């Protein structure tokens, strides 16, 4: 689910075709019909659903939960989704909601830390190293257990845009690997049964 260019969604769809993949991409959810992620869904032949940005709060959560149920989604993967995920959705998914952030959390995360702002902050602090983090989603921005991280060098000549580009390339490598790891760690034989089944209880 996202509203950005969809480069991470593309990387996840492409990696899902590998024989080694623990997951398939059943649905792409976008919050704008014009977002690049919609183009990615079409190109990758994945079902696309759009919940317009004008749909907010309880109405958004209810629509989202009904799609997650309809498509029997086990893990909700955020890739450029800008809003907080509601407690209703987190509860519905049994906590199986993950996100990727373009920095080494817990640093350079939280409300307002998105897009180029993250990389501007890293450069302003004079860091020689940054990276990307895949983490479990909670009710707060960019908190929750870290599933995987990858480090990326910062060069003296970097601009926020060049740094963003380098970090994005590392995100595309990290995200499928981290999702596969998350599935191995949290699911056994019940993948595809939807979040209603309590996977953590399956042995
Ligand atoms: C990525 O940088 C990701 O870390 C952040 O949002 C951006 C989405 O980019 N959460 P894209 O739409 O996948 O290109």
Tab-separated table of N, CA and C and ligand atoms in Angstrom, residues 4-9 79-80 99-102 168 171-172, ligand 1:
chain	number	residue	atom	x	y	z
A	4	UNK	N	3.215	6.630	-3.597
A	4	UNK	CA	4.381	7.248	-4.225
A	4	UNK	C	4.655	6.726	-5.619
A	5	UNK	N	5.929	6.750	-5.971
A	5	UNK	CA	6.301	6.331	-7.320
A	5	UNK	C	6.180	4.818	-7.508
A	6	UNK	N	6.218	4.081	-6.410
A	6	UNK	CA	6.005	2.639	-6.491
A	6	UNK	C	7.249	1.837	-6.783
A	7	UNK	N	8.427	2.442	-6.602
A	7	UNK	CA	9.639	1.682	-6.932
A	7	UNK	C	9.834	0.497	-5.988
A	8	UNK	N	9.463	0.643	-4.725
A	8	UNK	CA	9.561	-0.500	-3.804
A	8	UNK	C	8.512	-1.558	-4.126
A	9	UNK	N	7.323	-1.112	-4.503
A	9	UNK	CA	6.279	-2.070	-4.897
A	9	UNK	C	6.763	-2.897	-6.089
A	79	UNK	N	4.611	0.823	1.391
A	79	UNK	CA	5.730	1.268	0.542
A	79	UNK	C	5.380	2.662	0.038
A	80	UNK	N	5.674	3.658	0.883
A	80	UNK	CA	5.343	5.026	0.508
A	80	UNK	C	3.944	5.423	0.941
A	99	UNK	N	6.738	-1.736	7.306
A	99	UNK	CA	7.033	-0.508	6.570
A	99	UNK	C	8.526	-0.448	6.266
A	100	UNK	N	8.869	0.360	5.271
A	100	UNK	CA	10.285	0.636	5.023
A	100	UNK	C	10.507	2.137	5.166
A	101	UNK	N	11.632	2.480	5.805
A	101	UNK	CA	11.953	3.889	6.043
A	101	UNK	C	13.375	4.149	5.524
A	102	UNK	N	13.591	5.306	4.859
A	102	UNK	CA	14.889	5.534	4.227
A	102	UNK	C	15.955	6.110	5.148
A	168	UNK	N	17.432	4.477	-1.997
A	168	UNK	CA	16.319	3.757	-2.654
A	168	UNK	C	16.792	2.460	-3.279
A	171	UNK	N	17.008	0.039	-0.686
A	171	UNK	CA	15.676	-0.384	-0.230
A	171	UNK	C	15.158	-1.529	-1.093
A	172	UNK	N	15.391	-1.408	-2.402
A	172	UNK	CA	14.864	-2.417	-3.328
A	172	UNK	C	15.496	-3.786	-3.087
B	1	LIG	C1	10.657	5.076	0.148
B	1	LIG	O1	11.811	5.868	0.246
B	1	LIG	C2	10.321	4.477	1.478
B	1	LIG	O2	11.427	4.274	2.281
B	1	LIG	C3	9.415	5.516	2.086
B	1	LIG	O3	8.664	6.016	1.011
B	1	LIG	C4	9.416	5.892	-0.187
B	1	LIG	C5	8.546	5.244	-1.208
B	1	LIG	O4	9.159	5.254	-2.465
B	1	LIG	N1	8.598	4.969	3.141
B	1	LIG	P1	8.600	4.400	-3.665
B	1	LIG	O5	7.167	4.866	-3.929
B	1	LIG	O6	8.652	2.965	-3.294
B	1	LIG	O7	9.505	4.731	-4.819
